Amino acid sequence: MATTADYAQLPSLHTDYSLSADQVAAYRRNGHILLKQVATRDEIQAYEPIIAGVVREHDYNTKPVAERDTYGRAFIQIGNLWQMNEGAKRFVMARRFAKIAAELMGVQGVRIYHDQALFKEPGGGHTPWHQDQVYWPLDTPNTVTLWMPLVPVSEEVGSMTFVDGSQTLGYMSRQAISDESHKTLGSFIEGKQLPKTNYGAMAAGDATFHAGWTLHSAPGNPTDTMREVMTIIYIADGVRIIEPDSKARENDMKGWFPGLAPGDVAASALNPLVYKD
């Protein structure tokens, strides 16, 4: 069993990742961006076994993939790994990742909303079209998700597909991730002929960043290997909680902002400040 001393030997992930003005502008225009080697090969080799181990420990799926609903087929989903394992905590709290999030959004500080491991099993299904922020009771567009493969992702699995500029459309539907959201939002995207981007194959340690309102989906996994992805959701420091207008947002408020209420600053013990300029 790993000890605190063992985790102290892990790469710090503290050094800066240089963003260009063009990259920041592209993110703000499109609502998404791919950044290469946000984590190095050595860093991924150190953290991947830890994160994968936590996922295996907390994966309580008992049904075969084919017998689950659309959401259940999409991925194994484990949240707040940073509370479960000291090594995972070092990864989630990484200053490097948080500084990128702050610079892309143009804010001085960011907090963790929560993290999620999203492991798409061999034969796993597609992730329907959706906007993340339909789940989040937050009074701000300043949210961003880091999506980082911990293993190489082939062209046939690929990155997520993003609708360019869709973050400017705001709150489009209360539909949670489902067959219905895929049909409704897919019809809207095709009807408006909105431009889409898929970044294709990604190396372990590459990362996409996308805004909370950016429409996106992901293909299934036709390969015989697990698509291991770690995500971290950041929110601007100082944003406030709004009155939940759906059961999903009510559940998120209770789960990720314990002890807080609408109107409060979104800064519970589960939302540590991870970067401040």
CSV table of C-alpha atoms in Angstrom, one decimal:
chain,number,residue,atom,x,y,z
A,1,MET,CA,0.0,0.0,0.0
A,2,ALA,CA,1.3,3.4,-1.0
A,3,THR,CA,2.3,5.7,1.9
A,4,THR,CA,2.3,9.5,2.2
A,5,ALA,CA,6.1,9.4,1.6
A,6,ASP,CA,5.5,7.5,-1.7
A,7,TYR,CA,3.0,10.1,-2.9
A,8,ALA,CA,5.4,12.9,-2.0
A,9,GLN,CA,7.8,11.5,-4.7
A,10,LEU,CA,5.2,12.0,-7.4
A,11,PRO,CA,5.8,14.7,-10.0
A,12,SER,CA,4.5,18.0,-8.7
A,13,LEU,CA,2.7,19.3,-11.8
A,14,HIS,CA,3.5,22.8,-10.5
A,15,THR,CA,5.4,24.2,-13.5
A,16,ASP,CA,3.7,26.5,-16.0
A,17,TYR,CA,2.3,25.5,-19.4
A,18,SER,CA,2.8,28.4,-21.8
A,19,LEU,CA,-0.3,29.5,-23.6
A,20,SER,CA,-0.1,31.8,-26.6
A,21,ALA,CA,-2.5,34.7,-27.2
A,22,ASP,CA,-3.8,32.9,-30.3
A,23,GLN,CA,-4.7,29.8,-28.2
A,24,VAL,CA,-6.6,31.9,-25.6
A,25,ALA,CA,-8.4,33.7,-28.4
A,26,ALA,CA,-9.3,30.4,-30.1
A,27,TYR,CA,-10.7,29.0,-26.9
A,28,ARG,CA,-12.8,32.1,-26.3
A,29,ARG,CA,-14.1,32.1,-29.9
A,30,ASN,CA,-14.8,28.4,-30.2
A,31,GLY,CA,-15.6,27.3,-26.6
A,32,HIS,CA,-13.0,24.6,-26.8
A,33,ILE,CA,-9.3,23.9,-27.5
A,34,LEU,CA,-6.8,21.0,-27.7
A,35,LEU,CA,-3.5,21.5,-26.0
A,36,LYS,CA,-0.7,19.0,-26.5
A,37,GLN,CA,1.3,17.5,-23.7
A,38,VAL,CA,-0.3,19.3,-20.8
A,39,ALA,CA,1.2,16.5,-18.8
A,40,THR,CA,4.4,14.8,-19.9
A,41,ARG,CA,4.9,11.1,-20.6
A,42,ASP,CA,6.7,10.6,-17.3
A,43,GLU,CA,4.0,12.4,-15.4
A,44,ILE,CA,1.2,10.3,-16.9
A,45,GLN,CA,3.2,7.1,-16.2
A,46,ALA,CA,3.3,8.1,-12.5
A,47,TYR,CA,-0.3,9.1,-12.1
A,48,GLU,CA,-2.2,6.7,-14.5
A,49,PRO,CA,-1.8,3.6,-12.3
A,50,ILE,CA,-3.1,5.6,-9.2
A,51,ILE,CA,-6.2,7.0,-10.9
A,52,ALA,CA,-7.0,3.7,-12.7
A,53,GLY,CA,-6.6,1.9,-9.3
A,54,VAL,CA,-9.1,4.3,-7.7
A,55,VAL,CA,-11.6,3.7,-10.5
A,56,ARG,CA,-11.3,-0.1,-10.2
A,57,GLU,CA,-11.8,0.2,-6.4
A,58,HIS,CA,-14.9,2.3,-6.7
A,59,ASP,CA,-16.5,0.9,-9.9
A,60,TYR,CA,-19.7,-0.8,-8.6
A,61,ASN,CA,-21.2,-1.6,-12.0
A,62,THR,CA,-22.5,-5.2,-12.0
A,63,LYS,CA,-24.4,-5.3,-15.3
A,64,PRO,CA,-22.7,-6.0,-18.6
A,65,VAL,CA,-22.3,-3.0,-20.8
A,66,ALA,CA,-25.0,-4.2,-23.2
A,67,GLU,CA,-27.6,-4.4,-20.4
A,68,ARG,CA,-27.2,-0.8,-19.2
A,69,ASP,CA,-29.1,2.3,-20.3
A,70,THR,CA,-27.5,4.9,-22.6
A,71,TYR,CA,-25.9,6.8,-19.8
A,72,GLY,CA,-24.6,3.7,-18.1
A,73,ARG,CA,-23.1,2.4,-21.4
A,74,ALA,CA,-21.3,5.7,-22.0
A,75,PHE,CA,-18.6,5.4,-19.3
A,76,ILE,CA,-17.6,4.3,-15.8
A,77,GLN,CA,-18.0,7.5,-13.9
A,78,ILE,CA,-16.3,8.1,-10.5
A,79,GLY,CA,-16.3,11.6,-9.0
A,80,ASN,CA,-14.1,13.5,-6.5
A,81,LEU,CA,-11.2,11.1,-6.7
A,82,TRP,CA,-9.2,13.8,-4.9
A,83,GLN,CA,-11.0,12.8,-1.7
A,84,MET,CA,-10.3,9.1,-2.1
A,85,ASN,CA,-6.6,9.0,-2.7
A,86,GLU,CA,-3.6,11.3,-1.9
A,87,GLY,CA,-2.0,10.6,-5.3
A,88,ALA,CA,-5.2,11.5,-7.2
A,89,LYS,CA,-5.5,14.6,-5.0
A,90,ARG,CA,-2.0,15.8,-6.2
A,91,PHE,CA,-3.2,15.4,-9.8
A,92,VAL,CA,-6.5,17.2,-9.4
A,93,MET,CA,-5.0,20.1,-7.4
A,94,ALA,CA,-2.2,20.6,-10.0
A,95,ARG,CA,-1.3,24.3,-10.3
A,96,ARG,CA,-0.4,23.8,-13.9
A,97,PHE,CA,-3.8,22.7,-15.0
A,98,ALA,CA,-5.6,25.3,-12.9
A,99,LYS,CA,-3.5,28.1,-14.3
A,100,ILE,CA,-4.4,27.1,-17.8
A,101,ALA,CA,-8.1,27.1,-16.9
A,102,ALA,CA,-7.8,30.6,-15.3
A,103,GLU,CA,-6.0,32.0,-18.3
A,104,LEU,CA,-8.4,30.5,-20.8
A,105,MET,CA,-11.4,32.1,-19.0
A,106,GLY,CA,-9.5,35.3,-18.2
A,107,VAL,CA,-10.1,35.2,-14.5
A,108,GLN,CA,-7.7,35.6,-11.6
A,109,GLY,CA,-8.5,32.5,-9.6
A,110,VAL,CA,-10.2,29.2,-10.0
A,111,ARG,CA,-11.7,26.6,-7.7
A,112,ILE,CA,-12.4,22.9,-8.2
A,113,TYR,CA,-16.1,22.2,-8.8
A,114,HIS,CA,-15.4,18.5,-8.9
A,115,ASP,CA,-13.3,15.9,-10.7
A,116,GLN,CA,-14.5,12.9,-12.6
A,117,ALA,CA,-12.8,9.8,-14.0
A,118,LEU,CA,-14.7,8.9,-17.2
A,119,PHE,CA,-13.5,5.4,-18.3
A,120,LYS,CA,-15.2,4.2,-21.5
A,121,GLU,CA,-15.1,0.4,-21.5
A,122,PRO,CA,-14.5,-1.8,-24.6
A,123,GLY,CA,-17.8,-1.8,-26.4
A,124,GLY,CA,-19.0,1.2,-24.5
A,125,GLY,CA,-21.6,3.4,-26.1
A,126,HIS,CA,-21.6,7.0,-27.3
A,127,THR,CA,-22.0,10.0,-25.1
A,128,PRO,CA,-25.1,11.9,-26.3
A,129,TRP,CA,-25.0,15.6,-27.2
A,130,HIS,CA,-25.3,17.7,-24.1
A,131,GLN,CA,-24.2,20.9,-22.2
A,132,ASP,CA,-22.4,20.2,-18.9
A,133,GLN,CA,-23.7,23.3,-17.3
A,134,VAL,CA,-27.4,22.2,-17.3
A,135,TYR,CA,-26.3,20.3,-14.2
A,136,TRP,CA,-24.5,23.2,-12.5
A,137,PRO,CA,-26.4,25.8,-10.4
A,138,LEU,CA,-23.9,28.5,-11.1
A,139,ASP,CA,-24.5,32.2,-11.9
A,140,THR,CA,-21.6,32.4,-14.4
A,141,PRO,CA,-20.4,31.4,-17.9
A,142,ASN,CA,-16.9,31.1,-16.4
A,143,THR,CA,-16.6,27.3,-16.1
A,144,VAL,CA,-14.2,25.1,-17.9
A,145,THR,CA,-13.5,21.3,-18.0
A,146,LEU,CA,-10.1,19.7,-18.6
A,147,TRP,CA,-10.5,16.3,-20.4
A,148,MET,CA,-7.3,14.4,-20.4
A,149,PRO,CA,-6.7,10.8,-21.7
A,150,LEU,CA,-4.4,8.8,-19.4
A,151,VAL,CA,-3.8,6.3,-22.3
A,152,PRO,CA,-3.4,6.9,-26.0
A,153,VAL,CA,-6.8,7.4,-27.7
A,154,SER,CA,-7.0,6.1,-31.2
A,155,GLU,CA,-8.6,7.9,-34.2
A,156,GLU,CA,-11.6,5.5,-34.1
A,157,VAL,CA,-12.3,6.5,-30.5
A,158,GLY,CA,-11.1,10.1,-30.8
A,159,SER,CA,-11.7,13.2,-28.7
A,160,MET,CA,-15.1,14.6,-28.0
A,161,THR,CA,-16.9,16.4,-30.8
A,162,PHE,CA,-17.6,20.1,-30.0
A,163,VAL,CA,-19.9,22.5,-31.7
A,164,ASP,CA,-17.8,25.6,-32.4
A,165,GLY,CA,-19.0,28.8,-30.7
A,166,SER,CA,-22.0,27.0,-29.0
A,167,GLN,CA,-21.0,28.4,-25.6
A,168,THR,CA,-22.5,31.7,-26.7
A,169,LEU,CA,-25.9,30.1,-27.0
A,170,GLY,CA,-26.2,29.7,-23.3
A,171,TYR,CA,-28.8,27.5,-21.6
A,172,MET,CA,-30.5,25.7,-24.4
A,173,SER,CA,-32.3,22.8,-22.7
A,174,ARG,CA,-32.8,21.3,-19.3
A,175,GLN,CA,-32.4,17.8,-20.8
A,176,ALA,CA,-29.8,15.7,-19.0
A,177,ILE,CA,-27.5,13.4,-20.9
A,178,SER,CA,-29.9,10.9,-22.6
A,179,ASP,CA,-31.2,9.6,-25.9
A,180,GLU,CA,-33.6,12.6,-25.8
A,181,SER,CA,-30.8,15.2,-25.5
A,182,HIS,CA,-29.0,13.5,-28.3
A,183,LYS,CA,-32.0,13.6,-30.6
A,184,THR,CA,-33.2,17.1,-29.7
A,185,LEU,CA,-29.8,18.8,-29.7
A,186,GLY,CA,-28.5,16.8,-32.7
A,187,SER,CA,-31.5,18.0,-34.7
A,188,PHE,CA,-30.8,21.6,-33.7
A,189,ILE,CA,-27.1,21.3,-34.7
A,190,GLU,CA,-27.9,19.7,-38.1
A,191,GLY,CA,-30.8,22.1,-38.7
A,192,LYS,CA,-28.7,25.2,-38.1
A,193,GLN,CA,-25.7,23.5,-39.9
A,194,LEU,CA,-23.5,24.4,-37.0
A,195,PRO,CA,-19.7,23.8,-37.4
A,196,LYS,CA,-18.2,20.9,-35.4
A,197,THR,CA,-14.7,20.0,-34.4
A,198,ASN,CA,-13.3,16.6,-33.4
A,199,TYR,CA,-9.6,16.5,-32.6
A,200,GLY,CA,-9.2,12.8,-33.5
A,201,ALA,CA,-6.5,10.8,-31.9
A,202,MET,CA,-4.9,12.1,-28.7
A,203,ALA,CA,-1.8,11.1,-26.8
A,204,ALA,CA,-1.8,10.4,-23.1
A,205,GLY,CA,-1.3,13.8,-21.4
A,206,ASP,CA,-2.9,15.8,-24.2
A,207,ALA,CA,-6.0,17.7,-23.0
A,208,THR,CA,-9.0,19.4,-24.4
A,209,PHE,CA,-10.6,22.3,-22.4
A,210,HIS,CA,-14.2,23.2,-23.1
A,211,ALA,CA,-16.6,25.7,-21.6
A,212,GLY,CA,-19.6,24.6,-19.5
A,213,TRP,CA,-22.1,25.7,-22.2
A,214,THR,CA,-20.2,24.2,-25.1
A,215,LEU,CA,-22.3,21.5,-26.9
A,216,HIS,CA,-20.4,18.2,-27.2
A,217,SER,CA,-20.7,14.5,-27.6
A,218,ALA,CA,-18.3,11.5,-27.8
A,219,PRO,CA,-18.3,8.4,-29.9
A,220,GLY,CA,-18.5,4.9,-28.5
A,221,ASN,CA,-15.5,2.7,-28.0
A,222,PRO,CA,-15.3,-0.1,-30.6
A,223,THR,CA,-11.8,-1.1,-29.5
A,224,ASP,CA,-10.8,-3.8,-27.0
A,225,THR,CA,-9.0,-1.4,-24.7
A,226,MET,CA,-10.3,0.9,-22.0
A,227,ARG,CA,-10.5,4.6,-22.9
A,228,GLU,CA,-9.2,6.1,-19.6
A,229,VAL,CA,-9.9,9.8,-19.2
A,230,MET,CA,-9.6,12.1,-16.2
A,231,THR,CA,-11.6,15.3,-16.1
A,232,ILE,CA,-11.4,18.3,-13.8
A,233,ILE,CA,-14.1,21.0,-13.7
A,234,TYR,CA,-13.0,24.5,-12.7
A,235,ILE,CA,-15.1,27.5,-11.8
A,236,ALA,CA,-14.0,31.1,-11.4
A,237,ASP,CA,-13.3,32.1,-7.8
A,238,GLY,CA,-16.1,34.2,-6.4
A,239,VAL,CA,-19.1,33.0,-8.5
A,240,ARG,CA,-22.4,32.4,-6.7
A,241,ILE,CA,-24.9,29.6,-6.5
A,242,ILE,CA,-28.3,30.2,-8.2
A,243,GLU,CA,-31.7,28.7,-7.2
A,244,PRO,CA,-31.8,25.2,-8.8
A,245,ASP,CA,-34.4,25.1,-11.6
A,246,SER,CA,-34.2,21.3,-12.1
A,247,LYS,CA,-33.7,18.2,-10.0
A,248,ALA,CA,-30.3,17.7,-11.6
A,249,ARG,CA,-29.1,21.2,-10.4
A,250,GLU,CA,-30.7,20.6,-7.0
A,251,ASN,CA,-28.7,17.3,-6.7
A,252,ASP,CA,-25.5,19.1,-7.7
A,253,MET,CA,-26.0,21.8,-5.2
A,254,LYS,CA,-26.4,19.3,-2.4
A,255,GLY,CA,-23.6,17.1,-3.6
A,256,TRP,CA,-20.9,19.5,-4.6
A,257,PHE,CA,-21.8,22.6,-2.4
A,258,PRO,CA,-22.6,21.0,1.0
A,259,GLY,CA,-23.9,23.4,3.5
A,260,LEU,CA,-24.4,26.2,1.0
A,261,ALA,CA,-27.6,27.8,-0.4
A,262,PRO,CA,-28.6,29.9,-3.4
A,263,GLY,CA,-26.9,33.3,-3.2
A,264,ASP,CA,-23.8,31.9,-1.4
A,265,VAL,CA,-20.4,32.1,-3.0
A,266,ALA,CA,-19.6,28.7,-4.5
A,267,ALA,CA,-16.8,27.9,-2.0
A,268,SER,CA,-17.6,24.9,0.2
A,269,ALA,CA,-14.9,22.6,1.6
A,270,LEU,CA,-15.3,20.6,-1.6
A,271,ASN,CA,-14.3,23.5,-3.8
A,272,PRO,CA,-10.7,24.4,-2.9
A,273,LEU,CA,-9.0,27.4,-4.4
A,274,VAL,CA,-6.3,25.8,-6.7
A,275,TYR,CA,-4.9,28.9,-8.4
A,276,LYS,CA,-4.8,32.6,-7.7
A,277,ASP,CA,-2.9,35.1,-9.8
